[in-house]
PDB file of C-alpha atoms and ligand atoms in Angstrom:
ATOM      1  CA  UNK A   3      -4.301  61.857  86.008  1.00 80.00           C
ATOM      2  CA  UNK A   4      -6.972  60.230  84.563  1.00 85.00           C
ATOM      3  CA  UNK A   5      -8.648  56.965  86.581  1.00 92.00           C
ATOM      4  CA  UNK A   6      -7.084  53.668  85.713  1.00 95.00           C
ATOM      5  CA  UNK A   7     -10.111  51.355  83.707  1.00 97.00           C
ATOM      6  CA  UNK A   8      -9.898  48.249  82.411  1.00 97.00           C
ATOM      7  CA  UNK A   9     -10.138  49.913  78.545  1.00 97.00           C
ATOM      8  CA  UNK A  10      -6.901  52.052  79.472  1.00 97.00           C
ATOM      9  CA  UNK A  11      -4.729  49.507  80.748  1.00 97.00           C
ATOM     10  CA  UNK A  12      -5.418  47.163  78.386  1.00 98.00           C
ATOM     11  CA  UNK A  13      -4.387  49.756  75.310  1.00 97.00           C
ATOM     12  CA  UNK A  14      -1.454  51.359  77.335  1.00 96.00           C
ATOM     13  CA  UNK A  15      -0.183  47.538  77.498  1.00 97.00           C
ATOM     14  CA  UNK A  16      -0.739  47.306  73.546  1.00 96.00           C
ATOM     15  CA  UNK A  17      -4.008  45.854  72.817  1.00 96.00           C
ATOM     16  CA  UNK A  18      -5.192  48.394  70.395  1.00 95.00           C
ATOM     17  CA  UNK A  19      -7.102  51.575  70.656  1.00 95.00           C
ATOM     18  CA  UNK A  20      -9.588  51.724  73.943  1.00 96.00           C
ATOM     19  CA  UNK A  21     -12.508  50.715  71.618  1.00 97.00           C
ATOM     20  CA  UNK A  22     -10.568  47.869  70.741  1.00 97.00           C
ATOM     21  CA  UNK A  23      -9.694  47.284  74.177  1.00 97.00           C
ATOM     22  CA  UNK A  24     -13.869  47.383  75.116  1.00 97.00           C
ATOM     23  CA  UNK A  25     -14.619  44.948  72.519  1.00 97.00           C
ATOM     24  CA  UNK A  26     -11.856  42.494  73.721  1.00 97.00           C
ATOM     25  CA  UNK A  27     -13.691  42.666  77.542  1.00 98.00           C
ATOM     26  CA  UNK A  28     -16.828  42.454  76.112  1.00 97.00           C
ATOM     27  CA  UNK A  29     -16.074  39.865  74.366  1.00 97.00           C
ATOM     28  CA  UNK A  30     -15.106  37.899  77.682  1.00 97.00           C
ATOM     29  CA  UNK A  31     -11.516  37.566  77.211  1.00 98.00           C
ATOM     30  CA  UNK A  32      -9.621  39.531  80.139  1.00 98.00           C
ATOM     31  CA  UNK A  33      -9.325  37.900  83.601  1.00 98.00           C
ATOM     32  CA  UNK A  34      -8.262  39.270  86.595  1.00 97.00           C
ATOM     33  CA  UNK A  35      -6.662  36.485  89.406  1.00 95.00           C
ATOM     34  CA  UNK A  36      -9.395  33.981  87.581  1.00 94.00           C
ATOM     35  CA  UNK A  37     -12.458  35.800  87.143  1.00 97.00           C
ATOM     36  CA  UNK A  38     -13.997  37.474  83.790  1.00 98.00           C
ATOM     37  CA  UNK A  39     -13.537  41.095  83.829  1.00 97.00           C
ATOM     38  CA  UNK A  40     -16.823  42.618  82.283  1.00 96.00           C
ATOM     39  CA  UNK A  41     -16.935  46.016  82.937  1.00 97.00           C
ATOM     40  CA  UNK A  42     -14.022  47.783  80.466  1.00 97.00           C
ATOM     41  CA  UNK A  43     -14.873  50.819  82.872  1.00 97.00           C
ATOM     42  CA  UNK A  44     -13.619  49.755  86.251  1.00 97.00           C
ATOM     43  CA  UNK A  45     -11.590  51.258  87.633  1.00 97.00           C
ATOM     44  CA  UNK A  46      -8.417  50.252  89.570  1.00 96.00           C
ATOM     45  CA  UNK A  47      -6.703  51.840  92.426  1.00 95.00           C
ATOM     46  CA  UNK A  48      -3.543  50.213  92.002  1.00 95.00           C
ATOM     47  CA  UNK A  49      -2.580  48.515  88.998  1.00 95.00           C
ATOM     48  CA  UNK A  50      -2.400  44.793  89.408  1.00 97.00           C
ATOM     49  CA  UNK A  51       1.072  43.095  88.213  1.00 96.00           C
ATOM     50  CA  UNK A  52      -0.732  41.013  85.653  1.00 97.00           C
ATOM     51  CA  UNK A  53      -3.754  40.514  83.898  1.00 98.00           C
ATOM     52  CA  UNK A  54      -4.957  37.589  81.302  1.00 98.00           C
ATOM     53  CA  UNK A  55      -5.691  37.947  78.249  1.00 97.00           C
ATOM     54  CA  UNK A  56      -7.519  35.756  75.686  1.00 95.00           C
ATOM     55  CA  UNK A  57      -5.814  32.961  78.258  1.00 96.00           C
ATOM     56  CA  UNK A  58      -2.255  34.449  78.304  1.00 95.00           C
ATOM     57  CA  UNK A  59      -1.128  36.164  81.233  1.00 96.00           C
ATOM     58  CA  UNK A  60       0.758  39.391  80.185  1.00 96.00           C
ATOM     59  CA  UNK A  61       2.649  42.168  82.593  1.00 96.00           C
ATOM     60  CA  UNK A  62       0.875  44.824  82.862  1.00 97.00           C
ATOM     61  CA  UNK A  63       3.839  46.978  82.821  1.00 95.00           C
ATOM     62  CA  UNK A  64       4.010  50.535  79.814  1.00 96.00           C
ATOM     63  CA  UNK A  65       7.476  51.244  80.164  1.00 97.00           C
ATOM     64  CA  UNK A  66       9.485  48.150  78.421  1.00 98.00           C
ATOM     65  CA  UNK A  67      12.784  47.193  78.620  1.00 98.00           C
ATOM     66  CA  UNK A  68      14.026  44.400  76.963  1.00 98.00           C
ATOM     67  CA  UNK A  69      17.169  42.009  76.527  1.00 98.00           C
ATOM     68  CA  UNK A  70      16.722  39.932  73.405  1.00 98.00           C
ATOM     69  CA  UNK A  71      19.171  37.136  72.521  1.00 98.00           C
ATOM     70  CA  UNK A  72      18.963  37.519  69.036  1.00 98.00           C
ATOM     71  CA  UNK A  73      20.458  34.804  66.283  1.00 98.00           C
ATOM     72  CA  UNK A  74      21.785  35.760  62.560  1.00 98.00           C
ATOM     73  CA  UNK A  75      19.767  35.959  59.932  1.00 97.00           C
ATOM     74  CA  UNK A  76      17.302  38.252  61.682  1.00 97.00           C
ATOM     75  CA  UNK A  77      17.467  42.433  61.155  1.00 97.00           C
ATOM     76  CA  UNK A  78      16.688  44.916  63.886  1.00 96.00           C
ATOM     77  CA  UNK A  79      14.195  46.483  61.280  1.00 94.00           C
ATOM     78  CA  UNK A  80      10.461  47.511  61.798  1.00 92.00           C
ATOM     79  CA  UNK A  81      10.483  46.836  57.614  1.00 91.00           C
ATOM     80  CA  UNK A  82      13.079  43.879  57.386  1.00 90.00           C
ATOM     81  CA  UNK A  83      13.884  43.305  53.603  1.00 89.00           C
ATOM     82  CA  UNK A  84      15.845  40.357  53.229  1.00 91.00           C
ATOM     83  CA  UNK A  85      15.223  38.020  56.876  1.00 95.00           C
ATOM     84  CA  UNK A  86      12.642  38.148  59.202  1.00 96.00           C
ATOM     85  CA  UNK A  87      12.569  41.060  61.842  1.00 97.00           C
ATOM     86  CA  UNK A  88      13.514  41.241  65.391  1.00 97.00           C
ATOM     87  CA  UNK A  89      10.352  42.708  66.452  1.00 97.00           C
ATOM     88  CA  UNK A  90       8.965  39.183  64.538  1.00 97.00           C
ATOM     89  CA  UNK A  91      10.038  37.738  68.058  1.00 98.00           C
ATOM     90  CA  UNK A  92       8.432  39.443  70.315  1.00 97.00           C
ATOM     91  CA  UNK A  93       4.856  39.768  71.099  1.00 95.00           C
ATOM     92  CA  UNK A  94       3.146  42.436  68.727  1.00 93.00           C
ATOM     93  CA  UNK A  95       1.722  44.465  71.310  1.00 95.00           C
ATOM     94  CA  UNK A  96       5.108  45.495  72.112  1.00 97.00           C
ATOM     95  CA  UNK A  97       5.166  47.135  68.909  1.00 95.00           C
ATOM     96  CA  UNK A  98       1.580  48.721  69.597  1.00 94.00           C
ATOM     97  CA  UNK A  99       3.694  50.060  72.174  1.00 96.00           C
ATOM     98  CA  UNK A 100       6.409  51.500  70.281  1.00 97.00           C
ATOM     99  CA  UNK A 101       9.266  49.613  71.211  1.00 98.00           C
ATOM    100  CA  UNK A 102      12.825  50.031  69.274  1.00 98.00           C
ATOM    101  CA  UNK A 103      16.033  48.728  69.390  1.00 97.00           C
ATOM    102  CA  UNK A 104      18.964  50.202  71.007  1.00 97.00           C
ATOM    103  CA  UNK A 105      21.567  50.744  68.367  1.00 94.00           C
ATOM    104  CA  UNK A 106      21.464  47.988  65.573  1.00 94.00           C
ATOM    105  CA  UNK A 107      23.398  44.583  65.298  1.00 97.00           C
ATOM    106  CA  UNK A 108      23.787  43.496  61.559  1.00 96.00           C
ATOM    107  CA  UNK A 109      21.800  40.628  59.671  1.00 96.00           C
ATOM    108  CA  UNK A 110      24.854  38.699  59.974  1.00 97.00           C
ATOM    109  CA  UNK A 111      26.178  39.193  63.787  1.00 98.00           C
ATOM    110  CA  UNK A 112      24.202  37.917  67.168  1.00 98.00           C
ATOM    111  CA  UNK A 113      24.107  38.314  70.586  1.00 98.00           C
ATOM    112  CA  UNK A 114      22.645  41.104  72.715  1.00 98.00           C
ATOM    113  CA  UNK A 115      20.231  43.648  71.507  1.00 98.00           C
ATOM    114  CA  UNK A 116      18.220  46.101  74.162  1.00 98.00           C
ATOM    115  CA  UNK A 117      15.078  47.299  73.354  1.00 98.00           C
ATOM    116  CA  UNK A 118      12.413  49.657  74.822  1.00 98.00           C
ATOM    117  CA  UNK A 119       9.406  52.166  74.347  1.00 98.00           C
ATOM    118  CA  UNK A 120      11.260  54.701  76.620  1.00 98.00           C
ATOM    119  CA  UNK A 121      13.298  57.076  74.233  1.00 97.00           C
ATOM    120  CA  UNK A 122      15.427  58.537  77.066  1.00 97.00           C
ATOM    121  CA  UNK A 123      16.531  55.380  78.071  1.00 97.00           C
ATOM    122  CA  UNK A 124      17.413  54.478  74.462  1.00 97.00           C
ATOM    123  CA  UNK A 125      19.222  57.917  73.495  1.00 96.00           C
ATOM    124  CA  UNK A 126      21.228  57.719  76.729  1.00 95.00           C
ATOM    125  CA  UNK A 127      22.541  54.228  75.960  1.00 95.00           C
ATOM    126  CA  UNK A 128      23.412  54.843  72.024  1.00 93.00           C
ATOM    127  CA  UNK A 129      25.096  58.278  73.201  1.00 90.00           C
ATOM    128  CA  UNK A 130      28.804  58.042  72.682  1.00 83.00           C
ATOM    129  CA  UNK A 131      29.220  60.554  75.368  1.00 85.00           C
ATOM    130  CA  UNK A 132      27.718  58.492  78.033  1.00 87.00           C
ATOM    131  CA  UNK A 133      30.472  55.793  77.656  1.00 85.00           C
ATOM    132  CA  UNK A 134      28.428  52.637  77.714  1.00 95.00           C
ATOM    133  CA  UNK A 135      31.276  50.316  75.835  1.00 96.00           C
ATOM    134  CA  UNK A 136      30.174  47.315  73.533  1.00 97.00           C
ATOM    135  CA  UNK A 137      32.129  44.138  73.579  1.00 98.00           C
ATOM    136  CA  UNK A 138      31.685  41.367  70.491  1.00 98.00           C
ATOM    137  CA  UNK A 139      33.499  38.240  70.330  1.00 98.00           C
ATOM    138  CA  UNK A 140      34.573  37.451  66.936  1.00 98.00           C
ATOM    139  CA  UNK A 141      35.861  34.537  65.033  1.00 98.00           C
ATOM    140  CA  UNK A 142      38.649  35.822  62.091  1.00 98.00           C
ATOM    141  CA  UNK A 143      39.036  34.028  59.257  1.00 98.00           C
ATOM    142  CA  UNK A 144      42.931  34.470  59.217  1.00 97.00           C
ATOM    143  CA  UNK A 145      45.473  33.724  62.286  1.00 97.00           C
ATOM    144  CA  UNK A 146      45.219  37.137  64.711  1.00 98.00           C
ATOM    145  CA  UNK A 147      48.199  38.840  64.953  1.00 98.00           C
ATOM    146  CA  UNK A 148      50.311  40.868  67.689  1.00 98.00           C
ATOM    147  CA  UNK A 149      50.618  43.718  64.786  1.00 98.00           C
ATOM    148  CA  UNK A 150      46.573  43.424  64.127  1.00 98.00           C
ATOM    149  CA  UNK A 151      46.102  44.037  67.880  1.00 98.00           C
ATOM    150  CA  UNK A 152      48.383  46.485  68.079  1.00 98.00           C
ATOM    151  CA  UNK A 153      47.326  48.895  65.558  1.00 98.00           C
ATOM    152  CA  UNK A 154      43.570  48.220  66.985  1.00 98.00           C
ATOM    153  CA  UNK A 155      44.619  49.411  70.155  1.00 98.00           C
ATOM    154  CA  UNK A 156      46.379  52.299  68.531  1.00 98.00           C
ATOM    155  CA  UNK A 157      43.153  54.018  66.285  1.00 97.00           C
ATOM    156  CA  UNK A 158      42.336  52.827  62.527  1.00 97.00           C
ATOM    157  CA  UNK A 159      40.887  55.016  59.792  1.00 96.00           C
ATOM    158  CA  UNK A 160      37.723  54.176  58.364  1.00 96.00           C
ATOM    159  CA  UNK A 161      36.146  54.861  55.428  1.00 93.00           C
ATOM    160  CA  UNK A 162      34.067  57.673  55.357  1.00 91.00           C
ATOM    161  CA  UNK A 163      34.322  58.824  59.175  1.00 92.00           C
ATOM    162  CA  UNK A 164      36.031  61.694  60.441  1.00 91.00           C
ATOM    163  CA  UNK A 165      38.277  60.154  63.015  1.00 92.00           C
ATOM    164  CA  UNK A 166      40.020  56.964  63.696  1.00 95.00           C
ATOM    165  CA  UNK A 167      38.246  54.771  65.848  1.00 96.00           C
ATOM    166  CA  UNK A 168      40.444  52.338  68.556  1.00 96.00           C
ATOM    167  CA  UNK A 169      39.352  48.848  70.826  1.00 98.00           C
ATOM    168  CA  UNK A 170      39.133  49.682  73.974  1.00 97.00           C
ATOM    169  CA  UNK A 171      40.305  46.532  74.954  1.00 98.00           C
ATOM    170  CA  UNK A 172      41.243  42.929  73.080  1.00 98.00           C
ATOM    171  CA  UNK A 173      41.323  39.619  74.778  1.00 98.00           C
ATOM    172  CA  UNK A 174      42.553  36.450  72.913  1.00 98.00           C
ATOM    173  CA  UNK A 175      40.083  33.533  74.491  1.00 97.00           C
ATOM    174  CA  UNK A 176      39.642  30.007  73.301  1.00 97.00           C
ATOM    175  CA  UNK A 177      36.155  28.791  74.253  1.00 96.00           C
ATOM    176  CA  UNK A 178      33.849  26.321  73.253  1.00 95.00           C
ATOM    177  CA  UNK A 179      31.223  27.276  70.386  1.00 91.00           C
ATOM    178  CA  UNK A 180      28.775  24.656  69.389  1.00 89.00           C
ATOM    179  CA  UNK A 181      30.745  22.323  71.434  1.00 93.00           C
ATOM    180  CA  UNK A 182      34.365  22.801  69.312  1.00 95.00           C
ATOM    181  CA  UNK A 183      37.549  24.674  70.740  1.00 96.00           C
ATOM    182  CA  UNK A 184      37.412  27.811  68.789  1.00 97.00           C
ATOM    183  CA  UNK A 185      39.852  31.161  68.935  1.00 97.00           C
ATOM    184  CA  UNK A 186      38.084  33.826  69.680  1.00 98.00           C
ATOM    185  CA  UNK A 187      38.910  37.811  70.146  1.00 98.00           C
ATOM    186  CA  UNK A 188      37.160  39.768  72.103  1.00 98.00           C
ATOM    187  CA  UNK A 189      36.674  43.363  71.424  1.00 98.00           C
ATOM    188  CA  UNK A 190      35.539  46.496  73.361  1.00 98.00           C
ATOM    189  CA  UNK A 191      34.340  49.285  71.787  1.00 97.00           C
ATOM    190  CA  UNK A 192      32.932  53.157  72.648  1.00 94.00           C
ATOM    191  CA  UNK A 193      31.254  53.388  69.207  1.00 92.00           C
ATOM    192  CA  UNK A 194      28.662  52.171  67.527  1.00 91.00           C
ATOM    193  CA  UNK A 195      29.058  53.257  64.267  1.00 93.00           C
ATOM    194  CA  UNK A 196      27.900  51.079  60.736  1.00 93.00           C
ATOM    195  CA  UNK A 197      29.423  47.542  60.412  1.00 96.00           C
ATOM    196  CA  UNK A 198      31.942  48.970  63.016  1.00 97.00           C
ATOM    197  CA  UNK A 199      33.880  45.822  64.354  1.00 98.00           C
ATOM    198  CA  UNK A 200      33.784  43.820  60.654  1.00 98.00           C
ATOM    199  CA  UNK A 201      34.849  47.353  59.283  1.00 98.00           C
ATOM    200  CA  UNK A 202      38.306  47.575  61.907  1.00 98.00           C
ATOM    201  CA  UNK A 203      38.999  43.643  61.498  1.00 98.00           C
ATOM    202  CA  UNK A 204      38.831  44.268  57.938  1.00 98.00           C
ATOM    203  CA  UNK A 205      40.830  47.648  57.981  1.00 97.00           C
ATOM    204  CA  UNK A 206      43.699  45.936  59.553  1.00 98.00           C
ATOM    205  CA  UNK A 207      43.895  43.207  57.095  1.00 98.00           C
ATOM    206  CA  UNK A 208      41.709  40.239  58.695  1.00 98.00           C
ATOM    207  CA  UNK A 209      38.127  39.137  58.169  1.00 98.00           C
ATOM    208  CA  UNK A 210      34.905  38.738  60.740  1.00 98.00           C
ATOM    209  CA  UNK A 211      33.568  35.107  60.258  1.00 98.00           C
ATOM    210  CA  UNK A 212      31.322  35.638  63.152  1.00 98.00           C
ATOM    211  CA  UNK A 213      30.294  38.332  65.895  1.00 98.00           C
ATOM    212  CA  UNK A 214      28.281  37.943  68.587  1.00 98.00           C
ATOM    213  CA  UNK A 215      27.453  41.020  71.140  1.00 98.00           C
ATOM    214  CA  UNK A 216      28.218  39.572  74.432  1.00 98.00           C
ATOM    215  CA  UNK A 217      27.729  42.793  76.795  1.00 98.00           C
ATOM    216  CA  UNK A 218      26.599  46.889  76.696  1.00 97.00           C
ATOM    217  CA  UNK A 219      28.547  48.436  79.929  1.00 96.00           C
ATOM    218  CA  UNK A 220      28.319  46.144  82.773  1.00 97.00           C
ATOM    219  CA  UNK A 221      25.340  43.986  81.138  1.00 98.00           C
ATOM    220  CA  UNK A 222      26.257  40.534  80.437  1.00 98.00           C
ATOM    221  CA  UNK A 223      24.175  38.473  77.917  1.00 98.00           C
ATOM    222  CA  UNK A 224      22.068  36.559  79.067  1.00 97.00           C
ATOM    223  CA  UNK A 225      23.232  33.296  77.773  1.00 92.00           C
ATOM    224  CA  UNK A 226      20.394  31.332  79.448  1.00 96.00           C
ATOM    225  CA  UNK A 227      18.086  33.374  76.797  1.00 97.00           C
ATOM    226  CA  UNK A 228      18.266  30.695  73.987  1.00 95.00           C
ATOM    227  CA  UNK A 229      18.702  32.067  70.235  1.00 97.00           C
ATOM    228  CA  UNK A 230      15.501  34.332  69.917  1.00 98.00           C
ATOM    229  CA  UNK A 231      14.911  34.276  73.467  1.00 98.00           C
ATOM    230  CA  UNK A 232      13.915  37.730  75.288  1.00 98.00           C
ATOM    231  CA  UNK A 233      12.902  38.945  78.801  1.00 98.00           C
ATOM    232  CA  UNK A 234      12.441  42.084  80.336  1.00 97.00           C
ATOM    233  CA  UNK A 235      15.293  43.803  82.127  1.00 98.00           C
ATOM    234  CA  UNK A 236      15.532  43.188  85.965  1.00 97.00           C
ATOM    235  CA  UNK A 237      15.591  46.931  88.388  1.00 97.00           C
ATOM    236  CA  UNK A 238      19.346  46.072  89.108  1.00 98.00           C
ATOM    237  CA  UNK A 239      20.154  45.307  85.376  1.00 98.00           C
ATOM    238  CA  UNK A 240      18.135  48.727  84.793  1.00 97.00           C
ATOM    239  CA  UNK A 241      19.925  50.531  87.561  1.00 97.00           C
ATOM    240  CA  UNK A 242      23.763  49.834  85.933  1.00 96.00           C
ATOM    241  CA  UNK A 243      22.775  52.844  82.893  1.00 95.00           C
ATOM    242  CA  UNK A 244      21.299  54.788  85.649  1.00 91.00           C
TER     243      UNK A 244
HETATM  244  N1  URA B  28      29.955  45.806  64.511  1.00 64.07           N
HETATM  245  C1  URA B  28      29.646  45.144  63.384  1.00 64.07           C
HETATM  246  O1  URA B  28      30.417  45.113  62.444  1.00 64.07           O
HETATM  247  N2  URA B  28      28.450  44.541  63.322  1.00 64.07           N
HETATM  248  C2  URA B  28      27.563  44.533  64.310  1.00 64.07           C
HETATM  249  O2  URA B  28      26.502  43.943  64.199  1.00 64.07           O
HETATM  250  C3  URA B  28      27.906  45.223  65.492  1.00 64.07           C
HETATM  251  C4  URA B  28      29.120  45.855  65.572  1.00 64.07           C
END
């Protein structure tokens, strides 16, 4: 393995190329524990936790994983068309560093997206086969009915896939949203095919007002994360898709 210097962990953390990296340490902006790093060529026998940057201390970390409370009107798109992207919330050396969602959540829905730079980790958790089940509260725009939930349970038909797709699990809950008393449904899922949970409400005769990711196996949302809030995963929250 090639030594660790300043120029390669500075661009394997997403500040450009390692020219670009020189210029930024020649330039005087990279700190180490408080003191102006000026040699983009030292090297470093361990690699320290952080490291400051043009006065911002950033992780020094390459492999990212990321939990990103994410609010409506915002698409989980590198090219986002219509709203502003997801990426548009993080900082843009995480896209230096190749970072993509894990599955998609629509323009329209919020709540918990993953992301990372580590395709393994993201191919494992959008695999059907590995079992990692979704659940979205929704709010319906028509009363929720024993027959709705029923046929859920049981497998509905969409359009254009091959086999009928079933909830996992429904619970009725009436929780506070915004501060109001508001019926919810929440829904589990194995899938995560297009539109999915707006697509069964609808295919049983009701309509998704709202949807809101609230957890991807045994990962809660963080709800301290404030709309467009984002951290990186702990090694426990990491170690439940192990
Ligand atoms: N199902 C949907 O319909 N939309 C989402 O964003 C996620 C699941």
């Amino acid at each position: 393995m090639p030594a660790l210097t300043l120029e390669r962990l500075l661009s394997g953390i997403g500040f450009g190329s390692r020219k670009e990296a020189r210029a930024l340490v020649r330039m005087g902006l990279v700190e180490l524990d408080g003191k102006v790093l000026e040699d983009p060529f030292v090297e470093f026998e361990t690699r320290p936790e952080n490291i400051t940057v043009n006065g911002e201390e950033v992780p020094t970390v390459e492999k990212l994983y990321v939990m990103l409370h994410k609010p409506t009107d915002v698409e989980c798109s590198h090219n986002a068309r219509d709203h502003q992207s997801v990426f548009a919330l993080l900082p843009d050396r995480f896209t230096a560093m190749g970072i993509q969602t894990v599955g998609r959540l629509d323009a329209d829905s919020s709540g918990m997206i993953l992301l990372s730079n580590q395709g393994d980790f993201i191919h494992k958790l959008e695999s059907p086969k590995k079992g990692f089940l979704k659940r979205y509260r929704v709010t319906l725009a028509r009363p929720f009915t024993e027959a709705q939930k029923a046929e859920l349970l049981k497998g509905v038909m969409l359009k254009d896939e091959r086999r009928p797709v079933f909830a996992r699990e429904i619970v009725e809950e009436r929780v506070a949203i915004d501060g109001v008393e508001t019926d919810t449904v929440v829904i589990t899922i194995g899938e995560g095919l297009y539109h999915q949970v707006r697509r069964m409400f609808a295919a049983v005769g009701n309509h998704v007002e709202t949807l809101e990711r609230i957890s991807i196996g045994n990962l809660q949302l963080d709800q301290s994360l404030g709309l467009g809030g984002w951290r990186f995963l702990t090694a426990e929250e990491l170690a439940l898709f192990a």
